[in-house]
Coordinates of C-alpha atoms and ligand atoms in Angstrom, one line a residue:
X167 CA 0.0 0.0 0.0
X168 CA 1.6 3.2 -1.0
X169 CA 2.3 5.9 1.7
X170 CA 0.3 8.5 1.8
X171 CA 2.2 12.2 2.4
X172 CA -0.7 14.1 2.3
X173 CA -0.8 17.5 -0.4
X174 CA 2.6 18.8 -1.5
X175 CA 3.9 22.0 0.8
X176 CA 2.5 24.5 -2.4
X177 CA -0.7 23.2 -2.0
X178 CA -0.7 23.5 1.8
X179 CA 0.6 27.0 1.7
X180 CA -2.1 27.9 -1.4
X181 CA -4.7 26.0 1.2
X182 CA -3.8 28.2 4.2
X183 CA -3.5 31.9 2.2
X184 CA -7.4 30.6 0.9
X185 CA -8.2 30.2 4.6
X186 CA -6.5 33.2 5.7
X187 CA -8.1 35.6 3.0
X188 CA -11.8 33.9 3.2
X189 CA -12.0 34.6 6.4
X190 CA -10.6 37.9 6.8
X191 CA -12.1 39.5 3.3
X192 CA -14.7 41.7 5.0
X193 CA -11.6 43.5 6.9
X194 CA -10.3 44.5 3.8
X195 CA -12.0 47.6 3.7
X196 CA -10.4 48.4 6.7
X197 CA -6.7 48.3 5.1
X198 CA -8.3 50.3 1.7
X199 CA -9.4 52.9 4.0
X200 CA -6.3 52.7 5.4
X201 CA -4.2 52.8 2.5
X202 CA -6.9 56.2 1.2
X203 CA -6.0 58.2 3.6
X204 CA -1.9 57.5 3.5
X205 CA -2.5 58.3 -0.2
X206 CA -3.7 61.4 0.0
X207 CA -0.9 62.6 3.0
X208 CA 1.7 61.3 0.6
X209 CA -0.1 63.8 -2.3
X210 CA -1.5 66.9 -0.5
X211 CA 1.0 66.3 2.4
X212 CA 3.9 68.0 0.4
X213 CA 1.8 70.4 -1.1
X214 CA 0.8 71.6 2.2
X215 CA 4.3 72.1 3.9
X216 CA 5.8 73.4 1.1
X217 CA 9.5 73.5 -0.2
X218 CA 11.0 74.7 2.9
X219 CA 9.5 72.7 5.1
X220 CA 11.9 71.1 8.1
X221 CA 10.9 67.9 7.7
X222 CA 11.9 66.4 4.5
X223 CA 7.8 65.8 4.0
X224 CA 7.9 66.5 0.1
X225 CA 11.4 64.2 -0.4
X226 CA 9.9 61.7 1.8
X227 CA 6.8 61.5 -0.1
X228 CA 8.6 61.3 -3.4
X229 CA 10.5 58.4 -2.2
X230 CA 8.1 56.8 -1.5
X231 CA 5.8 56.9 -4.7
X232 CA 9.3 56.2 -6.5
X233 CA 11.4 54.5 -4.6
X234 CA 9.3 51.9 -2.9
X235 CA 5.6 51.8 -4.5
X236 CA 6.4 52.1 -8.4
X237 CA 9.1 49.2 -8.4
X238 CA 7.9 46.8 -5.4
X239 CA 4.7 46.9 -7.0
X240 CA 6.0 46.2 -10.2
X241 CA 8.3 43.6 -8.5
X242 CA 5.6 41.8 -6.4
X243 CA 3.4 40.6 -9.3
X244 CA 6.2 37.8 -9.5
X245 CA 5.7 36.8 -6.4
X246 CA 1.5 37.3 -6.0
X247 CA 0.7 38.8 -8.9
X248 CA -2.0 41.3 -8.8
X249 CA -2.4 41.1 -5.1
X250 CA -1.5 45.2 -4.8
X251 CA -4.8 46.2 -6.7
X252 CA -7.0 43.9 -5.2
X253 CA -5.7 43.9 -1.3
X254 CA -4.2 47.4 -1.3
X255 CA -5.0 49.4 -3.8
X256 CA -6.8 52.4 -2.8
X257 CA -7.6 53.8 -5.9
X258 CA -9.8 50.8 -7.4
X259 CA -11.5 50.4 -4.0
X260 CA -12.3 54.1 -4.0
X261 CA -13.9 53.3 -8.1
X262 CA -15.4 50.4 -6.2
X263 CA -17.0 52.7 -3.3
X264 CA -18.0 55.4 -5.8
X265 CA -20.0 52.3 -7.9
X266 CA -22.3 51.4 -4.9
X267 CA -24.0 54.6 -4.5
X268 CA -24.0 55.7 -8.4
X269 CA -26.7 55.0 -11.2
X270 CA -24.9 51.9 -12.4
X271 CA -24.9 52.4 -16.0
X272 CA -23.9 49.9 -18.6
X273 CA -20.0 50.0 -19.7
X274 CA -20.3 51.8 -23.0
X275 CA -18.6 50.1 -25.7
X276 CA -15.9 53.3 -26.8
X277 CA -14.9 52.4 -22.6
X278 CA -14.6 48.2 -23.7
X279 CA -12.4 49.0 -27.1
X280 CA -9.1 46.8 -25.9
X281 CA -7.1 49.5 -26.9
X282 CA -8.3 52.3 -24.3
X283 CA -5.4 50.8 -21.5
X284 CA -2.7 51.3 -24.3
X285 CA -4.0 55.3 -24.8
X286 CA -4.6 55.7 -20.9
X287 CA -0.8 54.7 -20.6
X288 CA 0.5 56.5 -23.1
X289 CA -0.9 60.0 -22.6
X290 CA -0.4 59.0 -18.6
X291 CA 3.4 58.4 -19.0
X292 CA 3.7 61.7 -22.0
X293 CA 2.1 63.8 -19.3
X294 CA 3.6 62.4 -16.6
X295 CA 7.2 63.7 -17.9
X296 CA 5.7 67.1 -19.2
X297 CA 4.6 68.5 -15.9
X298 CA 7.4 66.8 -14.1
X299 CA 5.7 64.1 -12.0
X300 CA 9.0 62.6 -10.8
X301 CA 10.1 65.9 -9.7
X302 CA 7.2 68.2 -8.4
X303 CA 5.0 67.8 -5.6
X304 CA 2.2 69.6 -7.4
X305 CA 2.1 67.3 -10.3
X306 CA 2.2 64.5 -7.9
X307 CA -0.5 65.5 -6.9
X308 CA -2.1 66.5 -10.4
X309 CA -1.3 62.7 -11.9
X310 CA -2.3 60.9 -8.8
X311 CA -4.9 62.9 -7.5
X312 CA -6.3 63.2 -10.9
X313 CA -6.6 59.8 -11.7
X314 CA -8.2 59.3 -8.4
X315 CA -10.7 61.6 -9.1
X316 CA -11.3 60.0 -12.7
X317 CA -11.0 56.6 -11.3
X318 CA -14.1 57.6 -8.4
X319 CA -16.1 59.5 -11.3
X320 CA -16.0 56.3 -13.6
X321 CA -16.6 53.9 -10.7
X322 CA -19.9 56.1 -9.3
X323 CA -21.2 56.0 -13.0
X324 CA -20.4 52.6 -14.6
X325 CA -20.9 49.5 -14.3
X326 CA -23.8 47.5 -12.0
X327 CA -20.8 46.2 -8.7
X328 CA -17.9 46.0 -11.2
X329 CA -14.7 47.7 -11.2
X330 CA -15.0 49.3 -15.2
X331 CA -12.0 51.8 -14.2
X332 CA -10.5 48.9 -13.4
X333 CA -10.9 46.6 -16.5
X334 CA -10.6 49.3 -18.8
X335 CA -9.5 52.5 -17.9
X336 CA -6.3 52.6 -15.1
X337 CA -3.1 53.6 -17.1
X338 CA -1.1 50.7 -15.2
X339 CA -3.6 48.3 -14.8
X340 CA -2.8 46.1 -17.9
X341 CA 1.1 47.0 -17.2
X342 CA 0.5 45.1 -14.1
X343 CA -2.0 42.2 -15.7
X344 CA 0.6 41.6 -18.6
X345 CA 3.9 41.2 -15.7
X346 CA 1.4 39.0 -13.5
X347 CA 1.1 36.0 -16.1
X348 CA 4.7 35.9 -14.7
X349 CA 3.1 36.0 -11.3
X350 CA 3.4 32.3 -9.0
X351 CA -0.2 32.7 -7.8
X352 CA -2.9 32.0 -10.3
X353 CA -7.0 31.6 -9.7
X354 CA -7.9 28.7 -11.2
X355 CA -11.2 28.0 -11.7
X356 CA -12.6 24.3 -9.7
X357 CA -14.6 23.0 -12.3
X358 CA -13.1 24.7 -15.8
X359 CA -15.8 24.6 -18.8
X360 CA -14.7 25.3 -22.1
X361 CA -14.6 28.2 -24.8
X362 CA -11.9 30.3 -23.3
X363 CA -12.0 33.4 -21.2
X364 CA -15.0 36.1 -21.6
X365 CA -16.3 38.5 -21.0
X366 CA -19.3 38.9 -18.4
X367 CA -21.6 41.1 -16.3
X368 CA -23.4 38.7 -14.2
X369 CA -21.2 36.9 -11.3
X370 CA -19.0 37.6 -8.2
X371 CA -16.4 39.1 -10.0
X372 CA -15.8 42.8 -10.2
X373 CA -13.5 42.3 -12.8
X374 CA -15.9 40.7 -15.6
X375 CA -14.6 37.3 -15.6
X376 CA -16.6 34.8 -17.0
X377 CA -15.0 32.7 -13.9
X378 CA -15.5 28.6 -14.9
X379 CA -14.1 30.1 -18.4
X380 CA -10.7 31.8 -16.7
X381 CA -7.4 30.6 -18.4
X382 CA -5.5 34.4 -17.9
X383 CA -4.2 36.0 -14.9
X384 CA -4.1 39.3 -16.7
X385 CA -7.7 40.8 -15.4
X386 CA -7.9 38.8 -12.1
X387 CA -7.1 41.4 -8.8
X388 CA -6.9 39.0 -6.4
X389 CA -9.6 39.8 -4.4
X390 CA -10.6 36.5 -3.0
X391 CA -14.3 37.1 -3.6
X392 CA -14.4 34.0 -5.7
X393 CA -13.5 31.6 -3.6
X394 CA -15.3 29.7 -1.6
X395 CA -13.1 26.3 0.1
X396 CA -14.7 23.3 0.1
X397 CA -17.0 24.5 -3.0
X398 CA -18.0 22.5 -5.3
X399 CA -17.6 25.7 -7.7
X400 CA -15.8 29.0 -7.7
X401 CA -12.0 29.6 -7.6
X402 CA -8.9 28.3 -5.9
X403 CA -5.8 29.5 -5.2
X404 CA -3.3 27.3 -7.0
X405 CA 1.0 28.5 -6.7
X406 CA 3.0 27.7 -9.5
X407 CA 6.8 28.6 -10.8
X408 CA 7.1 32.0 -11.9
X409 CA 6.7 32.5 -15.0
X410 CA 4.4 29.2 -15.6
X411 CA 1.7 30.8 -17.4
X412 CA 4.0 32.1 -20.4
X413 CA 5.2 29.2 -20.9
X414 CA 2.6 27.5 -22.0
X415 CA 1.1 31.0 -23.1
X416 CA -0.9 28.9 -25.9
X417 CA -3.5 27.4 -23.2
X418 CA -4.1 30.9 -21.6
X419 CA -5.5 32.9 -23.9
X420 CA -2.6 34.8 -25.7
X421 CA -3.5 38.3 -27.0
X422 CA -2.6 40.7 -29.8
X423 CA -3.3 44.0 -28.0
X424 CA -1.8 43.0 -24.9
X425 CA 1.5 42.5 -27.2
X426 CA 1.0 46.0 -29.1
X427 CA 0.7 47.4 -25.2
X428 CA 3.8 45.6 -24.3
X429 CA 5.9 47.0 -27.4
X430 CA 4.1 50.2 -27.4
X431 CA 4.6 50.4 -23.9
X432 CA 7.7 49.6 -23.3
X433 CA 8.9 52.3 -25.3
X434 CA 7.1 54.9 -24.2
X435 CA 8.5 54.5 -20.5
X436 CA 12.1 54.1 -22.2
X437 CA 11.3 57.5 -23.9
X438 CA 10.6 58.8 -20.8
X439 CA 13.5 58.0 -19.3
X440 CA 16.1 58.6 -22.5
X441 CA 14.8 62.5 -23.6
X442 CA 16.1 63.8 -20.0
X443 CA 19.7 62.0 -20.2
X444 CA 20.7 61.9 -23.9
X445 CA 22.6 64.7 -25.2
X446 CA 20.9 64.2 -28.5
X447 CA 17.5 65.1 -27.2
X448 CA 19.3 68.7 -26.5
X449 CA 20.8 68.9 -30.1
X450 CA 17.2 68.2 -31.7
X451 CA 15.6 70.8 -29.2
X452 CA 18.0 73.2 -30.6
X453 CA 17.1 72.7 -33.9
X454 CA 13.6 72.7 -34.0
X455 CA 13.1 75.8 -32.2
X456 CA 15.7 77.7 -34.2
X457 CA 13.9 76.1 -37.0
X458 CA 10.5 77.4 -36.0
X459 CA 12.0 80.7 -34.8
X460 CA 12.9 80.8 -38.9
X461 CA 9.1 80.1 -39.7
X462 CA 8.1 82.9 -37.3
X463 CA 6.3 80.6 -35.2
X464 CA 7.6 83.1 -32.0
X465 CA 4.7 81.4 -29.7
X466 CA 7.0 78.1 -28.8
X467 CA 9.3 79.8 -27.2
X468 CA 6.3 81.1 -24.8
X469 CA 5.3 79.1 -21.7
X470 CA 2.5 76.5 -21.7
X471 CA -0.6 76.1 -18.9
X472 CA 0.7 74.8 -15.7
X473 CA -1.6 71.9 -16.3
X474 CA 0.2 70.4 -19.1
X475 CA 4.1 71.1 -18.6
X476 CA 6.0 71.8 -15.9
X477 CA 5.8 75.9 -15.0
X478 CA 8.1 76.0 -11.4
X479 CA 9.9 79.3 -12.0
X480 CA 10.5 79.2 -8.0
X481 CA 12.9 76.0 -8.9
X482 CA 13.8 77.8 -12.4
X483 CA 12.4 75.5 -13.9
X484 CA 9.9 76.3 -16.9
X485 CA 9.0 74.4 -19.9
X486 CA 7.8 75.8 -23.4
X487 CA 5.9 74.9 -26.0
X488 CA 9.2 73.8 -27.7
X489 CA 9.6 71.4 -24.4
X490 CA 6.1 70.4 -24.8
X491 CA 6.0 69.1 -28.1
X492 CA 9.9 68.1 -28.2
X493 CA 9.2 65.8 -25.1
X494 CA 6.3 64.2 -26.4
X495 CA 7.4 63.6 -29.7
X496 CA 10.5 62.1 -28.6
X497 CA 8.7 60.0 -26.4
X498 CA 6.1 58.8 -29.2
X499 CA 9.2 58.5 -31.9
X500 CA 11.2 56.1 -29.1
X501 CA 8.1 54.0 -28.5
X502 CA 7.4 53.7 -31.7
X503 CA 10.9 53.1 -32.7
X504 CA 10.7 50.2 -30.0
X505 CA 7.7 48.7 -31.0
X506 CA 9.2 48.4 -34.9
X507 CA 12.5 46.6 -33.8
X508 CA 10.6 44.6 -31.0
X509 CA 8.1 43.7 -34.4
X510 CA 10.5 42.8 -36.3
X511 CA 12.5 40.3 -34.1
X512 CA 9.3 38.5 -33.0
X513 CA 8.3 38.6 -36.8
X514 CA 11.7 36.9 -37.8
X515 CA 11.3 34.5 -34.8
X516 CA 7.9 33.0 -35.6
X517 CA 9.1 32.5 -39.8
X518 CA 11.6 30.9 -38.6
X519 CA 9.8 28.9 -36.0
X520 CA 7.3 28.0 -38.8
X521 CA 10.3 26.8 -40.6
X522 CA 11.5 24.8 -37.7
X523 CA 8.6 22.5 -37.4
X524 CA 6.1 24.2 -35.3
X525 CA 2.8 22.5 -35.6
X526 CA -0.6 23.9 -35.8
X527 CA -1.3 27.7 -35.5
X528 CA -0.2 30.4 -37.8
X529 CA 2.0 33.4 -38.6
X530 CA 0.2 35.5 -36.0
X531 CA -0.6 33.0 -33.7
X532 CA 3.7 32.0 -33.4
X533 CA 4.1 35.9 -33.4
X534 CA 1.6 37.1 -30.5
X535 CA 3.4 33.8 -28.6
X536 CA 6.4 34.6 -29.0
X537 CA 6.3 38.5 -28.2
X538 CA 5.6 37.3 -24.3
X539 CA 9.1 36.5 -24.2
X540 CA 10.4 39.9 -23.9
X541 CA 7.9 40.7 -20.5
X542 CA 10.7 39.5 -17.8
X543 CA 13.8 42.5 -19.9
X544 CA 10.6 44.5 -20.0
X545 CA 9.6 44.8 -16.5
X546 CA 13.6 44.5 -15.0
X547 CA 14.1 47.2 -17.1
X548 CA 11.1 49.1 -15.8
X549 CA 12.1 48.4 -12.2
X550 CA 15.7 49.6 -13.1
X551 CA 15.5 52.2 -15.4
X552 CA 11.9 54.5 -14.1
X553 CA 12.3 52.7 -10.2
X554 CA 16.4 53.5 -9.8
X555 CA 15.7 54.9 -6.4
X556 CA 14.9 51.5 -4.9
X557 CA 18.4 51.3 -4.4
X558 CA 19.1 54.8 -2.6
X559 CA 19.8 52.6 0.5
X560 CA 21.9 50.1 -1.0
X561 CA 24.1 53.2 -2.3
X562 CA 24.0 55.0 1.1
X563 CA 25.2 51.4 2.9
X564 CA 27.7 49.9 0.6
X565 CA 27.9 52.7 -2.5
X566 CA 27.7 53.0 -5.7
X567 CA 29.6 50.1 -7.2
X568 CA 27.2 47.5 -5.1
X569 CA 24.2 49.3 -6.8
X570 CA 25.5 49.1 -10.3
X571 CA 26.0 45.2 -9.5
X572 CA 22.8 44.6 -8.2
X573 CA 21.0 46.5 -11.0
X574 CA 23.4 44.5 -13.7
X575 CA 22.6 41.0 -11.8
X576 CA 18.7 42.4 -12.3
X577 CA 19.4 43.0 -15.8
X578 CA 21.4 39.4 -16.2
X579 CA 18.6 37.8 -14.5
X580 CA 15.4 39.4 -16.6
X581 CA 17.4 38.8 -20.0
X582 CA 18.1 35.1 -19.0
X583 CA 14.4 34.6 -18.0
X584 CA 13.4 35.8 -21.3
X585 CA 15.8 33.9 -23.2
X586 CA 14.2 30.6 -21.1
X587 CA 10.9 31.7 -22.3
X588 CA 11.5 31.9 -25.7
X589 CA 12.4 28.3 -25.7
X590 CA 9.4 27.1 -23.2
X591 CA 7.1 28.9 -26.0
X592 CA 8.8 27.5 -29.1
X593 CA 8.8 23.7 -27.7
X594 CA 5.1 24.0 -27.0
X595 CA 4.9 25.7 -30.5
X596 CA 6.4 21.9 -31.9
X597 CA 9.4 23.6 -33.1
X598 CA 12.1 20.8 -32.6
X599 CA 14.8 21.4 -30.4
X600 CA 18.8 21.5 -31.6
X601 CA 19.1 23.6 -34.7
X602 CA 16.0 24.3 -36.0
X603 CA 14.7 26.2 -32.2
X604 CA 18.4 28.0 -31.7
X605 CA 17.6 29.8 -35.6
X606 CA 14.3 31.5 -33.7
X607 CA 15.4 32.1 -30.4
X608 CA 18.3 34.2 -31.7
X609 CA 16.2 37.4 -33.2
X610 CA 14.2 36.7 -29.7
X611 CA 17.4 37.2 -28.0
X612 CA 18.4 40.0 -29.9
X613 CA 14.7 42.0 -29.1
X614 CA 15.6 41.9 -25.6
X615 CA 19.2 43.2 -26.3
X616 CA 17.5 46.1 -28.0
X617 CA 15.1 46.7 -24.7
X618 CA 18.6 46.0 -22.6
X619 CA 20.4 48.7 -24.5
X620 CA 17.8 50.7 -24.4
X621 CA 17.9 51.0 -21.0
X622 CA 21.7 50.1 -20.3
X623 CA 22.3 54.3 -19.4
X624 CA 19.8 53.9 -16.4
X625 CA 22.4 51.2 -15.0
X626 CA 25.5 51.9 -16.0
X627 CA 25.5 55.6 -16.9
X628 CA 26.3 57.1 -20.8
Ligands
SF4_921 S1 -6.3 48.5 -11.8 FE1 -5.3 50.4 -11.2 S2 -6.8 51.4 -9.9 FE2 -7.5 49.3 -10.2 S3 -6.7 48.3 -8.4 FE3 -5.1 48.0 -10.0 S4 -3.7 49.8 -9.8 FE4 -5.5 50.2 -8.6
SF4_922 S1 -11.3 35.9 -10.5 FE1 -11.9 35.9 -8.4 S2 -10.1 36.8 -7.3 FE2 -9.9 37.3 -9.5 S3 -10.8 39.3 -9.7 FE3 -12.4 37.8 -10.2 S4 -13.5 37.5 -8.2 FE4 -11.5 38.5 -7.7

């Protein structure tokens, strides 16, 4: 008679964080409220001491939003996914607050078009650098406070006990769905029935899941509401490796626009990050607005609304229409840049895979597939590149040559991972291993280089 061991450790641990968050899910509102209110002293807190205040209150708070809660957030989703937006989050649980004493209208189709996350994030992260969000308190508080506002005003009108800012509308709320189908924790449905994920109104869950039909971990939040132990129906917690899910990206519902948001916006936030460092960006600043000077057009070289770029000349710091449109053109030209190379090395990947004996499935099929590879470089080079000050206290205990090894062994790591994946995804595409997978994992490895390179001032300097 064979010994019995009882469920492997995973299990028991995914058994007991069930238990745990079942019974305490009614508290949660307790740590939103919580986490409300130390949002709004981390946005109007600065505002209201001002520059010279004693404390460090503005500095502080700027730490914190980009030191600790842009890259651990982005971080965590490894370990639990979207755990942040469902258990901490205050912003969806305010659009969740607003929704229970609002009319409940229907989510309007223009608010369902897949793109709208891609043009949230995009004129987020454009914005975001015009008015200085990394550097000012005031448009800190204009970016945060804004989309708080937005986020509340959506929530109180749409949708009948759903979170529609959620699903549709937060600028890094598909950023964080695409990172956590790397994520160890999944929701897996008990009893699974068949046709794929959907898209539905009716049910528990505030995200539209068609739950017995969920194969993605891109929209779940993690908000336990779903599961129910001991069910015969409903979710339950299952913990797998890291990165699991793209690996076998074909059984979970692989997605073109989540790939265009991927390319798209990886290149924004590398935009971001390039126009303020590069010494070209100067060069073509000159030129253009000696150019338009030439065409008469006196009116760039004027100051813009405080609303849309960043007008500080207290901190001499004052942005023109030049600034304006140079910034966001840059930024638009590097994503889009980004997005053609990253194209083009996924497109070369999947002919070749083709080539190399991958079975059923097409062109587009291999190439949405494939494009997953790129999400570990992607988010490393996020965490690295727009979340640098993470490692303030590594610099001030063992300085600066310890941070540039960490960041580089973060680097290492995120390229490796998506080197791995770009094999797990062409074995379950049938392409046969020796020769014919090495031919399309090498333009797969170089699209990463080009994200690496991309990013390789934020970690090693120009
Ligand atoms: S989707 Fe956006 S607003 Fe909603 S919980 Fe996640 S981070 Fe917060
Ligand atoms: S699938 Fe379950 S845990 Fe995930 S968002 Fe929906 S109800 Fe919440």
């Amino acid at each position: 008679m064979p010994l019995d061991f009882g469920p492997p450790p995973r299990a028991r641990i995914a058994t007991a964080i069930e238990a745990f968050f079942v019974q305490h899910r009614d508290r949660l509102i307790y740590v939103h409220a919580a986490m409300f209110v130390a949002f709004l002293a981390l946005i109007v807190g600065p505002l209201a001491v001002g520059d010279a205040s004693a404390f460090h209150v503005g500095p502080f708070a700027n730490y914190v939003l980009w030191g600790l809660w842009f890259p651990l957030v982005l971080l965590s989703v490894i370990v639990t996914g979207r755990s942040w937006c469902g258990l901490l989050c205050p912003m969806g649980a305010a659009a969740e607050w607003g929704n229970r004493i609002g009319p409940q209208r229907p989510v309007p189709a223009w608010m369902r078009w897949e793109g709208m996350p891609i043009a949230s994030f995009v004129v987020v992260t454009i914005l975001g650098q015009t008015v200085g969000v990394r550097t000012h308190a005031e448009a800190a508080a204009q970016i945060f406070g804004g989309t708080m506002l937005l986020a509340i005003v959506v929530g109180f009108v749409y949708g009948r006990r759903r979170r529609a800012w959620c699903r549709h509308l937060c600028p890094i709320g598909l950023l964080l769905g695409i990172f956590s189908r790397l994520g160890a924790v999944e929701f897996r449905p008990v009893v699974r029935l068949p046709g794929g994920d959907a898209y539905t109104d009716k049910g528990v869950c505030p995200m539209m899941i068609d739950l017995p039909r969920k194969e993605e971990s891109r929209h779940c939040i993690e908000c336990f509401r779903c599961v129910n132990p001991g069910a015969k129906g409903g979710m339950t917690v299952v913990l797998r490796r890291p990165g699991a899910e793209v690996e076998r990206i074909r059984n979970h519902h692989a997605n073109p626009v989540e790939v265009w948001f991927l390319f798209l916006g990886t290149g924004i936030a590398l935009g971001g990050f390039l126009w303020g460092i590069l010494p070209l960006w100067q060069d073509l600043r000159a030129m253009a607005g000696e150019w338009a000077i030439g065409q008469g057009w006196y009116g760039v070289v004027r100051p813009g609304p405080g609303w849309l770029m960043s007008v500080h000349p207290e901190r001499r710091e004052v942005y023109l229409w030049l600034d304006f449109a140079m910034i966001s053109g840059f930024m638009v030209a590097v994503m889009l840049a980004t997005a053609a190379a990253l194209s083009a090395t996924t497109a070369a990947a999947a002919a070749l895979a083709g080539r190399g004996g991958a079975g059923d499935g097409g062109f587009r099929q291999r190439f949405t597939e494939l494009a997953y590879q790129y999400a570990p470089v992607a988010m490393v080079s996020l965490v690295v590149g727009l979340g640098g000050k993470l490692f303030i206290p590594l610099q001030l205990l063992a300085g600066a040559p310890a941070v540039g090894a960490a960041k580089g062994g973060l680097f290492l790591l995120g390229l490796v991972w998506s080197l791995w994946l770009g094999d797990r995804i062409l074995r379950q595409q049938g392409v046969r291993p020796g020769l014919p997978r090495l031919l399309p994992l090498a333009p797969g490895a170089l699209g990463s280089l080009v994200v690496a390179a991309g990013w390789w001032p934020a970690i090693f300097g120009l």
